[in-house]
Each structure stands twice: as C-alpha cells, then as structure tokens.
Amino acid sequence: MRDRLDARRFEIAMEQANAGNVAALKELGKMLDSNDRMGMDQRLRDAQEKRRGDAAKEETTPQGKKEAAKAAAKTAGADSDWGSDLLPGIQGKPN
C-alpha cells in the first residue's frame, strides 16, 4: 500500500513539475533524493546481513582434528623466537 501511495505522489509531483510548478519541481527533487537514500540504505543493510551470515556460517562449521592442526600450523611460531622457521615451505636458502 505504501509503495502505491508513494508512486502516486511521484506521479502528481511529476505532472505538476511538467506543468511548470517550481515548488513541485523542488519537491520532486527532494522525493527522488529521499528515495535514492532509502535504496542505498537497504543495499547497505543487505550487504551487512550477508557478511554476518557468511561469518556465522564460518564460525559454526565444525572443524576436525586435522583441519584444526593445519590451521594452527599456518601461524606456528608467529609470536615466538622461532619466527618464520616453522612456516611451511622453504623461506630462504637451505643450509
């Protein structure tokens, strides 16, 4: 119902603006700006909800022992004196 009412308001404002009514032209500009702002706001909310949903899926995905060990191995030694010695692959010239 609200959408039909807004569409009718746009139609009336457009008719008046086409007839040369300056106030209607200004009001039409305000209505268009408001409509654009609401559209951008909705797209932003949808994107945020999608990100939250994706993050929740990643958090709720159960991880087995092997997957947990692989994830831990990627950051092994990052906060210790070992540094990059524990990272997989050859980091420099071998001895």
mmCIF file of N, CA and C in Angstrom:
data_model
loop_
_atom_site.group_PDB
_atom_site.id
_atom_site.type_symbol
_atom_site.label_atom_id
_atom_site.label_comp_id
_atom_site.label_asym_id
_atom_site.label_seq_id
_atom_site.Cartn_x
_atom_site.Cartn_y
_atom_site.Cartn_z
ATOM 1 N N MET A 1 0.826 -1.190 0.000
ATOM 2 C CA MET A 1 0.000 0.000 0.000
ATOM 3 C C MET A 1 0.871 1.253 0.000
ATOM 4 N N ARG A 2 1.916 1.231 0.821
ATOM 5 C CA ARG A 2 2.789 2.396 0.934
ATOM 6 C C ARG A 2 3.480 2.688 -0.409
ATOM 7 N N ASP A 3 3.895 1.647 -1.092
ATOM 8 C CA ASP A 3 4.570 1.834 -2.376
ATOM 9 C C ASP A 3 3.641 2.473 -3.413
ATOM 10 N N ARG A 4 2.390 2.041 -3.416
ATOM 11 C CA ARG A 4 1.425 2.632 -4.357
ATOM 12 C C ARG A 4 1.174 4.101 -4.039
ATOM 13 N N LEU A 5 1.108 4.418 -2.749
ATOM 14 C CA LEU A 5 0.906 5.803 -2.336
ATOM 15 C C LEU A 5 2.090 6.671 -2.761
ATOM 16 N N ASP A 6 3.290 6.163 -2.531
ATOM 17 C CA ASP A 6 4.481 6.908 -2.952
ATOM 18 C C ASP A 6 4.532 7.064 -4.467
ATOM 19 N N ALA A 7 4.146 6.027 -5.188
ATOM 20 C CA ALA A 7 4.131 6.109 -6.649
ATOM 21 C C ALA A 7 3.151 7.178 -7.118
ATOM 22 N N ARG A 8 2.003 7.249 -6.458
ATOM 23 C CA ARG A 8 1.002 8.271 -6.818
ATOM 24 C C ARG A 8 1.525 9.670 -6.511
ATOM 25 N N ARG A 9 2.216 9.817 -5.365
ATOM 26 C CA ARG A 9 2.799 11.119 -5.014
ATOM 27 C C ARG A 9 3.842 11.535 -6.056
ATOM 28 N N PHE A 10 4.654 10.587 -6.507
ATOM 29 C CA PHE A 10 5.635 10.874 -7.549
ATOM 30 C C PHE A 10 4.934 11.294 -8.836
ATOM 31 N N GLU A 11 3.874 10.589 -9.167
ATOM 32 C CA GLU A 11 3.130 10.894 -10.388
ATOM 33 C C GLU A 11 2.559 12.314 -10.343
ATOM 34 N N ILE A 12 1.951 12.679 -9.225
ATOM 35 C CA ILE A 12 1.361 14.017 -9.091
ATOM 36 C C ILE A 12 2.451 15.090 -9.138
ATOM 37 N N ALA A 13 3.545 14.843 -8.421
ATOM 38 C CA ALA A 13 4.642 15.821 -8.407
ATOM 39 C C ALA A 13 5.232 15.979 -9.812
ATOM 40 N N MET A 14 5.330 14.876 -10.534
ATOM 41 C CA MET A 14 5.871 14.944 -11.892
ATOM 42 C C MET A 14 4.936 15.709 -12.815
ATOM 43 N N GLU A 15 3.634 15.477 -12.700
ATOM 44 C CA GLU A 15 2.672 16.204 -13.524
ATOM 45 C C GLU A 15 2.753 17.704 -13.253
ATOM 46 N N GLN A 16 2.813 18.076 -11.973
ATOM 47 C CA GLN A 16 2.889 19.490 -11.600
ATOM 48 C C GLN A 16 4.200 20.108 -12.064
ATOM 49 N N ALA A 17 5.307 19.355 -11.940
ATOM 50 C CA ALA A 17 6.615 19.868 -12.371
ATOM 51 C C ALA A 17 6.626 20.068 -13.885
ATOM 52 N N ASN A 18 6.031 19.155 -14.629
ATOM 53 C CA ASN A 18 5.950 19.290 -16.086
ATOM 54 C C ASN A 18 5.075 20.466 -16.493
ATOM 55 N N ALA A 19 4.118 20.801 -15.632
ATOM 56 C CA ALA A 19 3.242 21.938 -15.917
ATOM 57 C C ALA A 19 3.939 23.268 -15.611
ATOM 58 N N GLY A 20 5.109 23.218 -15.006
ATOM 59 C CA GLY A 20 5.858 24.442 -14.742
ATOM 60 C C GLY A 20 5.830 24.888 -13.294
ATOM 61 N N ASN A 21 5.291 24.108 -12.405
ATOM 62 C CA ASN A 21 5.228 24.461 -10.997
ATOM 63 C C ASN A 21 6.607 24.252 -10.375
ATOM 64 N N VAL A 22 7.252 25.362 -9.983
ATOM 65 C CA VAL A 22 8.613 25.318 -9.445
ATOM 66 C C VAL A 22 8.642 24.615 -8.089
ATOM 67 N N ALA A 23 7.651 24.865 -7.252
ATOM 68 C CA ALA A 23 7.597 24.218 -5.939
ATOM 69 C C ALA A 23 7.473 22.701 -6.094
ATOM 70 N N ALA A 24 6.681 22.275 -7.077
ATOM 71 C CA ALA A 24 6.534 20.840 -7.331
ATOM 72 C C ALA A 24 7.843 20.252 -7.833
ATOM 73 N N LEU A 25 8.588 21.008 -8.619
ATOM 74 C CA LEU A 25 9.886 20.559 -9.115
ATOM 75 C C LEU A 25 10.866 20.365 -7.962
ATOM 76 N N LYS A 26 10.876 21.311 -7.020
ATOM 77 C CA LYS A 26 11.740 21.182 -5.848
ATOM 78 C C LYS A 26 11.326 19.985 -4.995
ATOM 79 N N GLU A 27 10.025 19.820 -4.817
ATOM 80 C CA GLU A 27 9.520 18.691 -4.022
ATOM 81 C C GLU A 27 9.857 17.364 -4.692
ATOM 82 N N LEU A 28 9.770 17.314 -6.005
ATOM 83 C CA LEU A 28 10.117 16.108 -6.743
ATOM 84 C C LEU A 28 11.595 15.772 -6.536
ATOM 85 N N GLY A 29 12.446 16.795 -6.565
ATOM 86 C CA GLY A 29 13.867 16.574 -6.311
ATOM 87 C C GLY A 29 14.112 16.015 -4.916
ATOM 88 N N LYS A 30 13.414 16.544 -3.920
ATOM 89 C CA LYS A 30 13.541 16.037 -2.549
ATOM 90 C C LYS A 30 13.068 14.587 -2.456
ATOM 91 N N MET A 31 11.958 14.300 -3.143
ATOM 92 C CA MET A 31 11.414 12.942 -3.113
ATOM 93 C C MET A 31 12.382 11.957 -3.769
ATOM 94 N N LEU A 32 12.985 12.361 -4.873
ATOM 95 C CA LEU A 32 13.948 11.488 -5.552
ATOM 96 C C LEU A 32 15.178 11.249 -4.686
ATOM 97 N N ASP A 33 15.678 12.311 -4.039
ATOM 98 C CA ASP A 33 16.829 12.161 -3.153
ATOM 99 C C ASP A 33 16.509 11.210 -2.004
ATOM 100 N N SER A 34 15.340 11.388 -1.424
ATOM 101 C CA SER A 34 14.926 10.525 -0.317
ATOM 102 C C SER A 34 14.803 9.075 -0.770
ATOM 103 N N ASN A 35 14.231 8.874 -1.935
ATOM 104 C CA ASN A 35 14.070 7.528 -2.467
ATOM 105 C C ASN A 35 15.432 6.881 -2.745
ATOM 106 N N ASP A 36 16.358 7.638 -3.331
ATOM 107 C CA ASP A 36 17.698 7.123 -3.593
ATOM 108 C C ASP A 36 18.411 6.765 -2.294
ATOM 109 N N ARG A 37 18.254 7.608 -1.288
ATOM 110 C CA ARG A 37 18.890 7.373 0.008
ATOM 111 C C ARG A 37 18.349 6.094 0.655
ATOM 112 N N MET A 38 17.037 5.891 0.555
ATOM 113 C CA MET A 38 16.439 4.675 1.121
ATOM 114 C C MET A 38 16.935 3.432 0.377
ATOM 115 N N GLY A 39 17.098 3.539 -0.932
ATOM 116 C CA GLY A 39 17.601 2.408 -1.714
ATOM 117 C C GLY A 39 19.022 2.054 -1.344
ATOM 118 N N MET A 40 19.870 3.075 -1.187
ATOM 119 C CA MET A 40 21.257 2.824 -0.790
ATOM 120 C C MET A 40 21.323 2.225 0.608
ATOM 121 N N ASP A 41 20.486 2.729 1.504
ATOM 122 C CA ASP A 41 20.449 2.214 2.871
ATOM 123 C C ASP A 41 20.055 0.740 2.878
ATOM 124 N N GLN A 42 19.076 0.378 2.074
ATOM 125 C CA GLN A 42 18.642 -1.017 2.023
ATOM 126 C C GLN A 42 19.730 -1.918 1.453
ATOM 127 N N ARG A 43 20.424 -1.452 0.404
ATOM 128 C CA ARG A 43 21.515 -2.254 -0.159
ATOM 129 C C ARG A 43 22.633 -2.447 0.857
ATOM 130 N N LEU A 44 22.931 -1.400 1.630
ATOM 131 C CA LEU A 44 23.963 -1.495 2.666
ATOM 132 C C LEU A 44 23.550 -2.491 3.741
ATOM 133 N N ARG A 45 22.304 -2.421 4.171
ATOM 134 C CA ARG A 45 21.808 -3.365 5.187
ATOM 135 C C ARG A 45 21.864 -4.800 4.671
ATOM 136 N N ASP A 46 21.487 -5.009 3.417
ATOM 137 C CA ASP A 46 21.532 -6.350 2.837
ATOM 138 C C ASP A 46 22.959 -6.884 2.801
ATOM 139 N N ALA A 47 23.902 -6.022 2.403
ATOM 140 C CA ALA A 47 25.305 -6.438 2.342
ATOM 141 C C ALA A 47 25.836 -6.776 3.731
ATOM 142 N N GLN A 48 25.458 -5.983 4.743
ATOM 143 C CA GLN A 48 25.906 -6.263 6.101
ATOM 144 C C GLN A 48 25.314 -7.571 6.615
ATOM 145 N N GLU A 49 24.051 -7.810 6.328
ATOM 146 C CA GLU A 49 23.425 -9.063 6.748
ATOM 147 C C GLU A 49 24.091 -10.259 6.083
ATOM 148 N N LYS A 50 24.444 -10.093 4.817
ATOM 149 C CA LYS A 50 25.111 -11.181 4.099
ATOM 150 C C LYS A 50 26.465 -11.477 4.724
ATOM 151 N N ARG A 51 27.218 -10.412 5.062
ATOM 152 C CA ARG A 51 28.523 -10.605 5.696
ATOM 153 C C ARG A 51 28.370 -11.295 7.047
ATOM 154 N N ARG A 52 27.369 -10.874 7.827
ATOM 155 C CA ARG A 52 27.141 -11.510 9.133
ATOM 156 C C ARG A 52 26.773 -12.973 8.954
ATOM 157 N N GLY A 53 25.959 -13.252 7.953
ATOM 158 C CA GLY A 53 25.561 -14.632 7.691
ATOM 159 C C GLY A 53 26.738 -15.488 7.270
ATOM 160 N N ASP A 54 27.613 -14.936 6.410
ATOM 161 C CA ASP A 54 28.793 -15.671 5.972
ATOM 162 C C ASP A 54 29.736 -15.933 7.142
ATOM 163 N N ALA A 55 29.908 -14.926 8.007
ATOM 164 C CA ALA A 55 30.784 -15.084 9.169
ATOM 165 C C ALA A 55 30.215 -16.111 10.135
ATOM 166 N N ALA A 56 28.900 -16.110 10.309
ATOM 167 C CA ALA A 56 28.270 -17.074 11.205
ATOM 168 C C ALA A 56 28.418 -18.491 10.658
ATOM 169 N N LYS A 57 28.324 -18.640 9.340
ATOM 170 C CA LYS A 57 28.490 -19.968 8.747
ATOM 171 C C LYS A 57 29.911 -20.480 8.971
ATOM 172 N N GLU A 58 30.901 -19.582 8.822
ATOM 173 C CA GLU A 58 32.287 -19.991 9.028
ATOM 174 C C GLU A 58 32.538 -20.385 10.474
ATOM 175 N N GLU A 59 31.928 -19.649 11.413
ATOM 176 C CA GLU A 59 32.125 -19.947 12.824
ATOM 177 C C GLU A 59 31.441 -21.237 13.234
ATOM 178 N N THR A 60 30.308 -21.537 12.646
ATOM 179 C CA THR A 60 29.554 -22.714 13.055
ATOM 180 C C THR A 60 29.992 -23.970 12.324
ATOM 181 N N THR A 61 30.847 -23.851 11.314
ATOM 182 C CA THR A 61 31.307 -25.029 10.604
ATOM 183 C C THR A 61 32.231 -25.820 11.531
ATOM 184 N N PRO A 62 31.881 -27.065 11.843
ATOM 185 C CA PRO A 62 32.736 -27.840 12.745
ATOM 186 C C PRO A 62 34.065 -28.155 12.088
ATOM 187 N N GLN A 63 35.098 -28.134 12.899
ATOM 188 C CA GLN A 63 36.436 -28.380 12.395
ATOM 189 C C GLN A 63 36.961 -29.657 13.033
ATOM 190 N N GLY A 64 37.470 -30.534 12.211
ATOM 191 C CA GLY A 64 38.035 -31.777 12.721
ATOM 192 C C GLY A 64 39.454 -31.557 13.229
ATOM 193 N N LYS A 65 40.053 -32.626 13.752
ATOM 194 C CA LYS A 65 41.412 -32.532 14.306
ATOM 195 C C LYS A 65 42.425 -32.133 13.238
ATOM 196 N N LYS A 66 42.307 -32.726 12.065
ATOM 197 C CA LYS A 66 43.278 -32.453 11.007
ATOM 198 C C LYS A 66 43.158 -31.017 10.495
ATOM 199 N N GLU A 67 41.929 -30.529 10.318
ATOM 200 C CA GLU A 67 41.735 -29.153 9.869
ATOM 201 C C GLU A 67 42.249 -28.169 10.906
ATOM 202 N N ALA A 68 42.018 -28.462 12.189
ATOM 203 C CA ALA A 68 42.499 -27.586 13.257
ATOM 204 C C ALA A 68 44.018 -27.570 13.287
ATOM 205 N N ALA A 69 44.643 -28.730 13.081
ATOM 206 C CA ALA A 69 46.105 -28.802 13.076
ATOM 207 C C ALA A 69 46.683 -28.022 11.899
ATOM 208 N N LYS A 70 46.050 -28.129 10.720
ATOM 209 C CA LYS A 70 46.526 -27.373 9.557
ATOM 210 C C LYS A 70 46.403 -25.871 9.787
ATOM 211 N N ALA A 71 45.281 -25.436 10.377
ATOM 212 C CA ALA A 71 45.082 -24.011 10.648
ATOM 213 C C ALA A 71 46.107 -23.512 11.656
ATOM 214 N N ALA A 72 46.415 -24.313 12.673
ATOM 215 C CA ALA A 72 47.406 -23.918 13.678
ATOM 216 C C ALA A 72 48.803 -23.884 13.076
ATOM 217 N N ALA A 73 49.090 -24.771 12.135
ATOM 218 C CA ALA A 73 50.416 -24.823 11.523
ATOM 219 C C ALA A 73 50.703 -23.587 10.675
ATOM 220 N N LYS A 74 49.661 -22.965 10.159
ATOM 221 C CA LYS A 74 49.866 -21.775 9.323
ATOM 222 C C LYS A 74 50.425 -20.600 10.115
ATOM 223 N N THR A 75 50.126 -20.545 11.402
ATOM 224 C CA THR A 75 50.602 -19.437 12.232
ATOM 225 C C THR A 75 51.577 -19.906 13.307
ATOM 226 N N ALA A 76 52.123 -21.103 13.155
ATOM 227 C CA ALA A 76 53.033 -21.646 14.169
ATOM 228 C C ALA A 76 54.274 -20.772 14.299
ATOM 229 N N GLY A 77 54.635 -20.462 15.519
ATOM 230 C CA GLY A 77 55.849 -19.702 15.785
ATOM 231 C C GLY A 77 55.748 -18.228 15.491
ATOM 232 N N ALA A 78 54.585 -17.724 15.193
ATOM 233 C CA ALA A 78 54.436 -16.313 14.833
ATOM 234 C C ALA A 78 54.779 -15.387 15.995
ATOM 235 N N ASP A 79 54.462 -15.794 17.225
ATOM 236 C CA ASP A 79 54.714 -14.950 18.388
ATOM 237 C C ASP A 79 55.859 -15.481 19.240
ATOM 238 N N SER A 80 56.801 -16.171 18.637
ATOM 239 C CA SER A 80 57.907 -16.728 19.410
ATOM 240 C C SER A 80 59.237 -16.401 18.739
ATOM 241 N N ASP A 81 60.308 -16.901 19.333
ATOM 242 C CA ASP A 81 61.645 -16.671 18.776
ATOM 243 C C ASP A 81 61.887 -17.466 17.499
ATOM 244 N N TRP A 82 61.040 -18.457 17.236
ATOM 245 C CA TRP A 82 61.206 -19.275 16.050
ATOM 246 C C TRP A 82 60.905 -18.485 14.778
ATOM 247 N N GLY A 83 60.052 -17.496 14.876
ATOM 248 C CA GLY A 83 59.732 -16.647 13.720
ATOM 249 C C GLY A 83 59.203 -17.442 12.547
ATOM 250 N N SER A 84 59.817 -17.272 11.379
ATOM 251 C CA SER A 84 59.347 -17.928 10.164
ATOM 252 C C SER A 84 59.965 -19.307 9.960
ATOM 253 N N ASP A 85 60.768 -19.791 10.921
ATOM 254 C CA ASP A 85 61.391 -21.109 10.775
ATOM 255 C C ASP A 85 60.366 -22.231 10.733
ATOM 256 N N LEU A 86 59.225 -22.038 11.387
ATOM 257 C CA LEU A 86 58.219 -23.092 11.440
ATOM 258 C C LEU A 86 57.191 -23.008 10.323
ATOM 259 N N LEU A 87 57.260 -21.971 9.505
ATOM 260 C CA LEU A 87 56.291 -21.844 8.414
ATOM 261 C C LEU A 87 56.569 -22.903 7.355
ATOM 262 N N PRO A 88 55.515 -23.421 6.715
ATOM 263 C CA PRO A 88 55.719 -24.440 5.683
ATOM 264 C C PRO A 88 56.421 -23.869 4.458
ATOM 265 N N GLY A 89 57.191 -24.712 3.793
ATOM 266 C CA GLY A 89 57.895 -24.289 2.595
ATOM 267 C C GLY A 89 59.276 -23.757 2.911
ATOM 268 N N ILE A 90 60.056 -23.562 1.888
ATOM 269 C CA ILE A 90 61.418 -23.061 2.058
ATOM 270 C C ILE A 90 61.360 -21.541 1.997
ATOM 271 N N GLN A 91 61.776 -20.859 3.079
ATOM 272 C CA GLN A 91 61.701 -19.412 3.164
ATOM 273 C C GLN A 91 62.983 -18.742 2.640
ATOM 274 N N GLY A 92 64.047 -19.428 2.636
ATOM 275 C CA GLY A 92 65.310 -18.851 2.165
ATOM 276 C C GLY A 92 66.164 -19.959 1.577
ATOM 277 N N LYS A 93 67.447 -19.743 1.579
ATOM 278 C CA LYS A 93 68.346 -20.787 1.081
ATOM 279 C C LYS A 93 68.493 -21.878 2.145
ATOM 280 N N PRO A 94 68.400 -23.137 1.747
ATOM 281 C CA PRO A 94 68.615 -24.199 2.734
ATOM 282 C C PRO A 94 70.088 -24.266 3.120
ATOM 283 N N ASN A 95 70.360 -24.776 4.303
ATOM 284 C CA ASN A 95 71.760 -24.881 4.775
ATOM 285 C C ASN A 95 72.493 -25.947 4.035
#
